[in-house]
């Protein structure tokens, strides 16, 4: 068996040696033909001249010689260093620092925005819900919001037996385009006589809601949600607030993706979002009413709301909002990446047909939020 194998190998080797020169000859002919074709194509391409008119700045360009007198080598080096600094300053004046640049991706976190998918920014509203998709980074938010009352001849900044509520927002399900979360509301945060407003027990007015949102583009979003939807007692008067809301961010075209930018938010809602009688529509007894007054029943109606916000940077914003309960103007700051502070004034209210308040009638509102 092996004898036959080696005989075959020797026979194949002798055949290969006999035809090898012919193989080399054929390969050389092929290479020569290819080289001739390439030369012909090269010559043809060179023979087809294409003239193109090019604009230059030669007429406008003027050579300018600047003479400088140096006393020694150290003086020369000093002048050269100053010239380099001037050139760098001229270049940097036309550039924007990375801290001022943002991308078009805007997300939300309660009433705040999240910029560049990582920076928790300021609030852009007080009551008006934000339409942007919830952030994938932040999942849990605790907030306390409140406003004072203003009896006659009282101080603007006095609490005057005001009202405050607590809210907890939890982001449960999320992906790149949409998210779903729950919220918990607590009407009574304090009980006692040391401070005003402590007549109710802590935890009264417990309620729950939900939020489903989706990113339409990187700079816009739509949300369907409800706050105080399911109420575990009859002590909730902060409104059964079901809503549909949309938010969109706009940049100056000349400075796109750079602070400041503007956000428009608008939608329709129930409860506190439908308190003004002149804008109510589609009223019903659904879900057990509007829950805006513990002593009086109100039907669940729908009404419009909106807000315009100016985001100066990732730490500060100002906004004007119409929430159907009142016209408000406020500002928000972010001292840390987890804490947001919001403060503002109520300029007009629905119960008074939105008559603009004078200085003795103005009320303030505020919110403190802590996110994780």
mmCIF file of C-alpha atoms in Angstrom:
data_model
loop_
_atom_site.group_PDB
_atom_site.id
_atom_site.type_symbol
_atom_site.label_atom_id
_atom_site.label_comp_id
_atom_site.label_asym_id
_atom_site.label_seq_id
_atom_site.Cartn_x
_atom_site.Cartn_y
_atom_site.Cartn_z
ATOM 1 C CA UNK A 1 0.000 0.000 0.000
ATOM 2 C CA UNK A 2 2.773 2.455 0.959
ATOM 3 C CA UNK A 3 4.834 1.392 -2.069
ATOM 4 C CA UNK A 4 2.010 2.436 -4.375
ATOM 5 C CA UNK A 5 1.594 5.757 -2.498
ATOM 6 C CA UNK A 6 5.297 6.663 -2.878
ATOM 7 C CA UNK A 7 5.285 5.619 -6.522
ATOM 8 C CA UNK A 8 2.335 7.898 -7.150
ATOM 9 C CA UNK A 9 4.055 10.754 -5.280
ATOM 10 C CA UNK A 10 7.260 10.336 -7.338
ATOM 11 C CA UNK A 11 5.252 10.237 -10.566
ATOM 12 C CA UNK A 12 3.338 13.400 -9.624
ATOM 13 C CA UNK A 13 6.578 15.148 -8.716
ATOM 14 C CA UNK A 14 8.136 14.370 -12.093
ATOM 15 C CA UNK A 15 5.015 15.704 -13.898
ATOM 16 C CA UNK A 16 5.026 18.929 -11.830
ATOM 17 C CA UNK A 17 8.720 19.537 -12.624
ATOM 18 C CA UNK A 18 8.058 19.104 -16.332
ATOM 19 C CA UNK A 19 5.131 21.608 -16.488
ATOM 20 C CA UNK A 20 6.459 24.153 -13.939
ATOM 21 C CA UNK A 21 8.363 26.279 -16.546
ATOM 22 C CA UNK A 22 5.216 26.562 -18.658
ATOM 23 C CA UNK A 23 3.203 27.767 -15.621
ATOM 24 C CA UNK A 24 5.774 30.508 -14.916
ATOM 25 C CA UNK A 25 5.710 31.573 -18.561
ATOM 26 C CA UNK A 26 1.908 31.888 -18.603
ATOM 27 C CA UNK A 27 1.871 33.898 -15.376
ATOM 28 C CA UNK A 28 4.445 36.339 -16.775
ATOM 29 C CA UNK A 29 2.372 36.828 -19.903
ATOM 30 C CA UNK A 30 -0.706 37.602 -17.777
ATOM 31 C CA UNK A 31 1.139 40.092 -15.607
ATOM 32 C CA UNK A 32 2.577 41.791 -18.690
ATOM 33 C CA UNK A 33 -0.887 42.119 -20.226
ATOM 34 C CA UNK A 34 -2.330 43.601 -17.032
ATOM 35 C CA UNK A 35 0.471 46.143 -16.808
ATOM 36 C CA UNK A 36 -0.130 47.220 -20.423
ATOM 37 C CA UNK A 37 -3.835 47.676 -19.731
ATOM 38 C CA UNK A 38 -3.091 49.782 -16.672
ATOM 39 C CA UNK A 39 -0.687 51.935 -18.659
ATOM 40 C CA UNK A 40 -3.278 52.458 -21.374
ATOM 41 C CA UNK A 41 -5.947 53.429 -18.838
ATOM 42 C CA UNK A 42 -3.496 55.781 -17.144
ATOM 43 C CA UNK A 43 -2.579 57.472 -20.406
ATOM 44 C CA UNK A 44 -6.239 57.804 -21.407
ATOM 45 C CA UNK A 45 -7.148 59.368 -18.099
ATOM 46 C CA UNK A 46 -4.244 61.814 -18.378
ATOM 47 C CA UNK A 47 -5.272 62.788 -21.895
ATOM 48 C CA UNK A 48 -8.755 63.778 -20.674
ATOM 49 C CA UNK A 49 -7.975 67.016 -18.872
ATOM 50 C CA UNK A 50 -10.702 68.499 -16.684
ATOM 51 C CA UNK A 51 -10.499 72.185 -15.915
ATOM 52 C CA UNK A 52 -12.118 73.483 -12.752
ATOM 53 C CA UNK A 53 -12.469 77.074 -11.644
ATOM 54 C CA UNK A 54 -11.208 77.528 -8.110
ATOM 55 C CA UNK A 55 -11.992 80.594 -6.045
ATOM 56 C CA UNK A 56 -9.046 81.981 -4.123
ATOM 57 C CA UNK A 57 -8.540 84.857 -1.803
ATOM 58 C CA UNK A 58 -5.380 86.012 -3.519
ATOM 59 C CA UNK A 59 -6.870 89.387 -4.429
ATOM 60 C CA UNK A 60 -8.077 90.039 -0.950
ATOM 61 C CA UNK A 61 -5.032 88.622 0.756
ATOM 62 C CA UNK A 62 -2.380 91.104 1.728
ATOM 63 C CA UNK A 63 0.913 90.068 3.135
ATOM 64 C CA UNK A 64 1.614 91.982 6.291
ATOM 65 C CA UNK A 65 5.074 92.038 7.780
ATOM 66 C CA UNK A 66 5.340 92.823 11.461
ATOM 67 C CA UNK A 67 8.705 93.882 12.828
ATOM 68 C CA UNK A 68 9.503 93.323 16.479
ATOM 69 C CA UNK A 69 12.594 94.406 18.314
ATOM 70 C CA UNK A 70 14.154 91.950 20.771
ATOM 71 C CA UNK A 71 16.896 92.936 23.190
ATOM 72 C CA UNK A 72 18.059 89.384 23.863
ATOM 73 C CA UNK A 73 16.927 85.754 23.537
ATOM 74 C CA UNK A 74 14.836 85.825 26.734
ATOM 75 C CA UNK A 75 12.999 88.929 25.504
ATOM 76 C CA UNK A 76 12.351 87.183 22.174
ATOM 77 C CA UNK A 77 10.909 84.137 23.937
ATOM 78 C CA UNK A 78 8.651 86.336 26.068
ATOM 79 C CA UNK A 79 7.186 88.071 23.010
ATOM 80 C CA UNK A 80 6.668 84.777 21.190
ATOM 81 C CA UNK A 81 4.814 83.344 24.192
ATOM 82 C CA UNK A 82 2.516 86.392 24.290
ATOM 83 C CA UNK A 83 1.745 85.994 20.579
ATOM 84 C CA UNK A 84 0.837 82.324 21.082
ATOM 85 C CA UNK A 85 -1.521 83.245 23.936
ATOM 86 C CA UNK A 86 -3.243 85.854 21.756
ATOM 87 C CA UNK A 87 -3.777 83.309 18.964
ATOM 88 C CA UNK A 88 -5.183 80.757 21.408
ATOM 89 C CA UNK A 89 -7.582 83.324 22.886
ATOM 90 C CA UNK A 90 -8.825 84.221 19.411
ATOM 91 C CA UNK A 91 -9.481 80.561 18.619
ATOM 92 C CA UNK A 92 -11.164 79.855 21.970
ATOM 93 C CA UNK A 93 -13.499 82.820 21.623
ATOM 94 C CA UNK A 94 -15.166 81.014 18.722
ATOM 95 C CA UNK A 95 -15.495 77.741 20.619
ATOM 96 C CA UNK A 96 -18.001 76.594 23.232
ATOM 97 C CA UNK A 97 -16.807 74.634 26.239
ATOM 98 C CA UNK A 98 -17.944 71.042 26.698
ATOM 99 C CA UNK A 99 -19.856 72.045 29.849
ATOM 100 C CA UNK A 100 -22.056 74.358 27.773
ATOM 101 C CA UNK A 101 -22.736 71.751 25.106
ATOM 102 C CA UNK A 102 -25.660 69.365 25.417
ATOM 103 C CA UNK A 103 -27.147 66.774 23.163
ATOM 104 C CA UNK A 104 -30.756 66.700 22.098
ATOM 105 C CA UNK A 105 -31.704 63.899 24.499
ATOM 106 C CA UNK A 106 -34.028 65.261 27.201
ATOM 107 C CA UNK A 107 -35.646 62.959 29.748
ATOM 108 C CA UNK A 108 -37.812 63.645 32.817
ATOM 109 C CA UNK A 109 -37.718 62.866 36.528
ATOM 110 C CA UNK A 110 -40.916 63.911 38.308
ATOM 111 C CA UNK A 111 -41.189 67.634 37.315
ATOM 112 C CA UNK A 112 -37.457 67.865 36.566
ATOM 113 C CA UNK A 113 -35.532 67.171 33.385
ATOM 114 C CA UNK A 114 -32.499 64.951 32.881
ATOM 115 C CA UNK A 115 -29.904 66.316 30.461
ATOM 116 C CA UNK A 116 -27.341 64.278 28.514
ATOM 117 C CA UNK A 117 -28.888 61.124 30.032
ATOM 118 C CA UNK A 118 -27.007 61.709 33.297
ATOM 119 C CA UNK A 119 -27.418 65.219 34.712
ATOM 120 C CA UNK A 120 -30.553 65.743 36.792
ATOM 121 C CA UNK A 121 -31.590 69.274 35.940
ATOM 122 C CA UNK A 122 -34.039 71.739 37.512
ATOM 123 C CA UNK A 123 -37.831 71.576 37.633
ATOM 124 C CA UNK A 124 -39.622 72.986 34.598
ATOM 125 C CA UNK A 125 -43.063 73.225 36.248
ATOM 126 C CA UNK A 126 -44.819 73.007 39.601
ATOM 127 C CA UNK A 127 -48.134 71.181 39.100
ATOM 128 C CA UNK A 128 -48.078 70.657 35.317
ATOM 129 C CA UNK A 129 -46.815 67.125 34.547
ATOM 130 C CA UNK A 130 -43.879 66.783 32.156
ATOM 131 C CA UNK A 131 -44.275 64.816 28.919
ATOM 132 C CA UNK A 132 -40.688 63.637 28.394
ATOM 133 C CA UNK A 133 -39.880 59.967 28.866
ATOM 134 C CA UNK A 134 -38.720 59.172 32.402
ATOM 135 C CA UNK A 135 -34.983 58.825 32.944
ATOM 136 C CA UNK A 136 -33.404 55.380 32.893
ATOM 137 C CA UNK A 137 -30.815 56.528 35.425
ATOM 138 C CA UNK A 138 -33.041 57.826 38.236
ATOM 139 C CA UNK A 139 -35.640 55.456 39.710
ATOM 140 C CA UNK A 140 -36.903 56.877 43.025
ATOM 141 C CA UNK A 141 -37.902 60.416 43.942
ATOM 142 C CA UNK A 142 -39.201 61.914 47.202
ATOM 143 C CA UNK A 143 -40.743 65.365 47.051
ATOM 144 C CA UNK A 144 -42.651 67.714 49.328
ATOM 145 C CA UNK A 145 -44.618 70.572 47.820
ATOM 146 C CA UNK A 146 -46.585 73.258 49.585
ATOM 147 C CA UNK A 147 -47.996 76.775 49.431
ATOM 148 C CA UNK A 148 -48.974 79.306 52.049
ATOM 149 C CA UNK A 149 -52.282 81.026 52.652
ATOM 150 C CA UNK A 150 -52.723 84.769 52.638
ATOM 151 C CA UNK A 151 -55.289 86.202 55.042
ATOM 152 C CA UNK A 152 -55.851 89.944 54.974
ATOM 153 C CA UNK A 153 -53.003 92.014 56.469
ATOM 154 C CA UNK A 154 -50.686 88.993 56.654
ATOM 155 C CA UNK A 155 -47.068 88.753 55.558
ATOM 156 C CA UNK A 156 -46.204 87.294 52.155
ATOM 157 C CA UNK A 157 -43.622 84.898 53.557
ATOM 158 C CA UNK A 158 -45.627 83.718 56.562
ATOM 159 C CA UNK A 159 -46.955 80.163 56.434
ATOM 160 C CA UNK A 160 -50.422 81.259 57.575
ATOM 161 C CA UNK A 161 -51.701 77.722 58.148
ATOM 162 C CA UNK A 162 -50.715 76.704 54.631
ATOM 163 C CA UNK A 163 -50.908 73.269 53.049
ATOM 164 C CA UNK A 164 -48.293 70.700 51.995
ATOM 165 C CA UNK A 165 -48.346 67.217 50.489
ATOM 166 C CA UNK A 166 -45.760 64.523 49.971
ATOM 167 C CA UNK A 167 -45.193 62.434 46.848
ATOM 168 C CA UNK A 168 -43.083 59.404 46.039
ATOM 169 C CA UNK A 169 -42.348 58.450 42.431
ATOM 170 C CA UNK A 170 -41.018 55.014 41.493
ATOM 171 C CA UNK A 171 -39.838 54.108 37.990
ATOM 172 C CA UNK A 172 -40.489 50.362 37.598
ATOM 173 C CA UNK A 173 -40.319 49.287 33.932
ATOM 174 C CA UNK A 174 -38.162 51.072 31.376
ATOM 175 C CA UNK A 175 -36.382 50.771 28.053
ATOM 176 C CA UNK A 176 -34.892 53.223 25.577
ATOM 177 C CA UNK A 177 -38.246 54.437 24.277
ATOM 178 C CA UNK A 178 -40.787 54.110 27.090
ATOM 179 C CA UNK A 179 -41.221 53.586 30.822
ATOM 180 C CA UNK A 180 -43.875 52.832 33.414
ATOM 181 C CA UNK A 181 -43.966 53.925 37.037
ATOM 182 C CA UNK A 182 -46.120 54.357 40.133
ATOM 183 C CA UNK A 183 -46.603 57.275 42.499
ATOM 184 C CA UNK A 184 -47.804 57.549 46.092
ATOM 185 C CA UNK A 185 -49.399 60.679 47.573
ATOM 186 C CA UNK A 186 -49.630 61.651 51.247
ATOM 187 C CA UNK A 187 -51.808 64.642 52.095
ATOM 188 C CA UNK A 188 -50.905 64.950 55.791
ATOM 189 C CA UNK A 189 -47.184 65.216 56.627
ATOM 190 C CA UNK A 190 -47.402 66.668 60.134
ATOM 191 C CA UNK A 191 -49.575 66.247 63.217
ATOM 192 C CA UNK A 192 -49.358 68.377 66.352
ATOM 193 C CA UNK A 193 -49.843 71.833 67.795
ATOM 194 C CA UNK A 194 -46.288 73.167 67.732
ATOM 195 C CA UNK A 195 -46.751 74.368 64.148
ATOM 196 C CA UNK A 196 -49.881 75.346 62.252
ATOM 197 C CA UNK A 197 -51.476 72.817 59.944
ATOM 198 C CA UNK A 198 -51.150 69.836 62.279
ATOM 199 C CA UNK A 199 -54.820 69.100 62.888
ATOM 200 C CA UNK A 200 -54.765 65.888 60.797
ATOM 201 C CA UNK A 201 -52.896 62.689 61.518
ATOM 202 C CA UNK A 202 -49.731 61.870 59.612
ATOM 203 C CA UNK A 203 -50.499 59.652 56.626
ATOM 204 C CA UNK A 204 -54.075 60.785 56.085
ATOM 205 C CA UNK A 205 -55.100 61.334 52.499
ATOM 206 C CA UNK A 206 -53.086 58.367 51.195
ATOM 207 C CA UNK A 207 -53.450 57.783 47.460
ATOM 208 C CA UNK A 208 -51.748 56.108 44.501
ATOM 209 C CA UNK A 209 -51.392 56.677 40.767
ATOM 210 C CA UNK A 210 -49.368 55.657 37.722
ATOM 211 C CA UNK A 211 -47.438 57.072 34.778
ATOM 212 C CA UNK A 212 -46.802 55.683 31.280
ATOM 213 C CA UNK A 213 -44.560 57.752 28.996
ATOM 214 C CA UNK A 214 -42.834 57.427 25.662
ATOM 215 C CA UNK A 215 -40.134 59.344 23.798
ATOM 216 C CA UNK A 216 -41.409 60.601 20.434
ATOM 217 C CA UNK A 217 -38.030 62.090 19.483
ATOM 218 C CA UNK A 218 -34.887 62.827 21.494
ATOM 219 C CA UNK A 219 -36.315 66.239 22.354
ATOM 220 C CA UNK A 220 -40.031 65.462 22.794
ATOM 221 C CA UNK A 221 -42.259 63.031 24.625
ATOM 222 C CA UNK A 222 -45.837 62.096 25.498
ATOM 223 C CA UNK A 223 -47.144 60.837 28.856
ATOM 224 C CA UNK A 224 -50.389 59.390 30.179
ATOM 225 C CA UNK A 225 -50.734 59.263 33.923
ATOM 226 C CA UNK A 226 -52.681 59.922 37.084
ATOM 227 C CA UNK A 227 -51.925 61.206 40.565
ATOM 228 C CA UNK A 228 -54.226 60.536 43.544
ATOM 229 C CA UNK A 229 -56.212 58.172 41.281
ATOM 230 C CA UNK A 230 -56.813 55.421 43.849
ATOM 231 C CA UNK A 231 -57.603 56.926 47.263
ATOM 232 C CA UNK A 232 -57.391 54.819 50.402
ATOM 233 C CA UNK A 233 -59.550 57.153 52.550
ATOM 234 C CA UNK A 234 -61.827 60.162 52.148
ATOM 235 C CA UNK A 235 -59.286 62.760 53.265
ATOM 236 C CA UNK A 236 -57.698 63.578 49.902
ATOM 237 C CA UNK A 237 -58.492 67.022 48.492
ATOM 238 C CA UNK A 238 -55.510 67.487 46.186
ATOM 239 C CA UNK A 239 -57.432 66.316 43.129
ATOM 240 C CA UNK A 240 -57.850 63.084 41.205
ATOM 241 C CA UNK A 241 -55.426 64.275 38.530
ATOM 242 C CA UNK A 242 -55.611 62.123 35.402
ATOM 243 C CA UNK A 243 -53.627 63.690 32.554
ATOM 244 C CA UNK A 244 -52.292 63.468 29.020
ATOM 245 C CA UNK A 245 -49.286 65.748 28.487
ATOM 246 C CA UNK A 246 -46.734 66.543 25.787
ATOM 247 C CA UNK A 247 -43.353 68.293 26.093
ATOM 248 C CA UNK A 248 -40.980 69.583 23.433
ATOM 249 C CA UNK A 249 -37.571 71.292 23.731
ATOM 250 C CA UNK A 250 -36.453 74.012 21.318
ATOM 251 C CA UNK A 251 -32.991 75.435 20.694
ATOM 252 C CA UNK A 252 -31.871 78.594 18.973
ATOM 253 C CA UNK A 253 -30.819 77.452 15.475
ATOM 254 C CA UNK A 254 -27.676 79.564 15.663
ATOM 255 C CA UNK A 255 -26.600 77.893 18.921
ATOM 256 C CA UNK A 256 -28.139 74.452 18.629
ATOM 257 C CA UNK A 257 -27.457 72.067 21.510
ATOM 258 C CA UNK A 258 -26.255 74.934 23.708
ATOM 259 C CA UNK A 259 -27.825 76.522 26.767
ATOM 260 C CA UNK A 260 -30.209 78.193 27.183
ATOM 261 C CA UNK A 261 -33.129 76.382 25.563
ATOM 262 C CA UNK A 262 -36.908 76.540 25.860
ATOM 263 C CA UNK A 263 -39.423 73.812 26.716
ATOM 264 C CA UNK A 264 -43.124 73.939 25.902
ATOM 265 C CA UNK A 265 -45.498 71.611 27.772
ATOM 266 C CA UNK A 266 -49.225 71.267 27.231
ATOM 267 C CA UNK A 267 -52.070 68.847 27.776
ATOM 268 C CA UNK A 268 -55.416 68.127 29.365
ATOM 269 C CA UNK A 269 -56.250 66.738 32.778
ATOM 270 C CA UNK A 270 -58.813 66.270 35.521
ATOM 271 C CA UNK A 271 -59.019 67.209 39.204
ATOM 272 C CA UNK A 272 -56.929 70.304 39.885
ATOM 273 C CA UNK A 273 -56.309 70.586 36.140
ATOM 274 C CA UNK A 274 -60.009 71.329 35.570
ATOM 275 C CA UNK A 275 -61.032 73.736 38.318
ATOM 276 C CA UNK A 276 -61.981 76.759 36.234
ATOM 277 C CA UNK A 277 -65.652 76.616 35.273
ATOM 278 C CA UNK A 278 -65.125 78.327 31.904
ATOM 279 C CA UNK A 279 -62.767 75.639 30.551
ATOM 280 C CA UNK A 280 -64.326 72.455 31.976
ATOM 281 C CA UNK A 281 -65.538 69.810 29.562
ATOM 282 C CA UNK A 282 -66.504 66.108 29.456
ATOM 283 C CA UNK A 283 -67.667 66.029 33.102
ATOM 284 C CA UNK A 284 -68.704 62.697 34.622
ATOM 285 C CA UNK A 285 -68.854 60.720 37.858
ATOM 286 C CA UNK A 286 -65.988 58.479 36.779
ATOM 287 C CA UNK A 287 -63.669 57.167 39.540
ATOM 288 C CA UNK A 288 -65.818 58.807 42.230
ATOM 289 C CA UNK A 289 -65.394 62.462 41.279
ATOM 290 C CA UNK A 290 -62.629 65.066 41.205
ATOM 291 C CA UNK A 291 -61.600 64.833 44.903
ATOM 292 C CA UNK A 292 -60.729 68.530 45.197
ATOM 293 C CA UNK A 293 -62.739 69.171 48.375
ATOM 294 C CA UNK A 294 -63.349 66.829 51.323
ATOM 295 C CA UNK A 295 -66.573 68.678 52.219
ATOM 296 C CA UNK A 296 -68.154 68.973 48.773
ATOM 297 C CA UNK A 297 -68.522 66.603 45.830
ATOM 298 C CA UNK A 298 -67.281 67.716 42.388
ATOM 299 C CA UNK A 299 -67.668 65.823 39.139
ATOM 300 C CA UNK A 300 -64.575 64.615 37.340
ATOM 301 C CA UNK A 301 -64.105 67.118 34.493
ATOM 302 C CA UNK A 302 -61.342 67.744 31.974
ATOM 303 C CA UNK A 303 -59.488 71.006 31.372
ATOM 304 C CA UNK A 304 -56.388 72.368 29.608
ATOM 305 C CA UNK A 305 -53.008 73.216 31.134
ATOM 306 C CA UNK A 306 -49.610 74.361 29.909
ATOM 307 C CA UNK A 307 -46.175 75.669 30.837
ATOM 308 C CA UNK A 308 -43.255 77.473 29.207
ATOM 309 C CA UNK A 309 -39.816 76.924 30.721
ATOM 310 C CA UNK A 310 -36.432 78.499 30.060
ATOM 311 C CA UNK A 311 -33.496 76.286 31.032
ATOM 312 C CA UNK A 312 -30.453 78.523 31.512
ATOM 313 C CA UNK A 313 -28.066 75.675 32.347
ATOM 314 C CA UNK A 314 -28.159 72.270 34.004
ATOM 315 C CA UNK A 315 -28.555 73.920 37.431
ATOM 316 C CA UNK A 316 -31.119 76.693 36.961
ATOM 317 C CA UNK A 317 -34.439 77.298 35.195
ATOM 318 C CA UNK A 318 -37.458 79.593 35.276
ATOM 319 C CA UNK A 319 -41.000 78.855 34.193
ATOM 320 C CA UNK A 320 -44.501 80.208 33.785
ATOM 321 C CA UNK A 321 -47.381 77.761 34.084
ATOM 322 C CA UNK A 322 -51.138 77.686 33.817
ATOM 323 C CA UNK A 323 -52.443 74.609 35.612
ATOM 324 C CA UNK A 324 -56.170 75.515 35.434
ATOM 325 C CA UNK A 325 -56.075 76.160 39.162
ATOM 326 C CA UNK A 326 -53.748 79.169 38.948
ATOM 327 C CA UNK A 327 -51.170 81.139 36.995
ATOM 328 C CA UNK A 328 -47.738 80.675 38.545
ATOM 329 C CA UNK A 329 -44.233 81.941 37.952
ATOM 330 C CA UNK A 330 -41.239 80.224 39.508
ATOM 331 C CA UNK A 331 -37.598 79.192 39.366
ATOM 332 C CA UNK A 332 -35.714 76.030 40.238
ATOM 333 C CA UNK A 333 -32.103 75.349 41.227
ATOM 334 C CA UNK A 334 -30.073 72.146 41.604
ATOM 335 C CA UNK A 335 -27.531 72.440 44.441
ATOM 336 C CA UNK A 336 -26.528 68.779 43.995
ATOM 337 C CA UNK A 337 -27.295 66.092 41.444
ATOM 338 C CA UNK A 338 -29.930 64.614 43.797
ATOM 339 C CA UNK A 339 -31.618 67.693 45.297
ATOM 340 C CA UNK A 340 -33.844 70.175 43.448
ATOM 341 C CA UNK A 341 -35.333 73.294 45.053
ATOM 342 C CA UNK A 342 -38.248 75.194 43.488
ATOM 343 C CA UNK A 343 -39.863 78.439 44.591
ATOM 344 C CA UNK A 344 -42.339 80.871 43.046
ATOM 345 C CA UNK A 345 -45.420 83.059 43.297
ATOM 346 C CA UNK A 346 -49.092 82.513 42.507
ATOM 347 C CA UNK A 347 -50.214 85.462 40.392
ATOM 348 C CA UNK A 348 -53.905 84.627 39.831
ATOM 349 C CA UNK A 349 -56.360 81.857 40.768
ATOM 350 C CA UNK A 350 -59.421 80.278 39.185
ATOM 351 C CA UNK A 351 -61.790 80.912 42.115
ATOM 352 C CA UNK A 352 -61.280 84.658 41.497
ATOM 353 C CA UNK A 353 -61.640 84.318 37.686
ATOM 354 C CA UNK A 354 -57.907 84.878 37.341
ATOM 355 C CA UNK A 355 -57.893 88.457 38.527
ATOM 356 C CA UNK A 356 -54.250 89.456 38.895
ATOM 357 C CA UNK A 357 -53.320 89.639 42.573
ATOM 358 C CA UNK A 358 -51.891 92.787 44.100
ATOM 359 C CA UNK A 359 -48.842 92.708 46.340
ATOM 360 C CA UNK A 360 -50.975 92.101 49.447
ATOM 361 C CA UNK A 361 -52.611 89.024 47.928
ATOM 362 C CA UNK A 362 -49.659 87.186 46.386
ATOM 363 C CA UNK A 363 -48.975 83.654 47.651
ATOM 364 C CA UNK A 364 -45.793 81.615 47.412
ATOM 365 C CA UNK A 365 -45.267 77.944 46.603
ATOM 366 C CA UNK A 366 -42.250 75.685 46.944
ATOM 367 C CA UNK A 367 -41.031 72.134 46.454
ATOM 368 C CA UNK A 368 -38.046 70.145 47.703
ATOM 369 C CA UNK A 369 -37.157 66.960 45.794
ATOM 370 C CA UNK A 370 -34.627 64.246 46.576
ATOM 371 C CA UNK A 371 -33.857 61.649 43.915
ATOM 372 C CA UNK A 372 -32.019 58.333 43.772
#
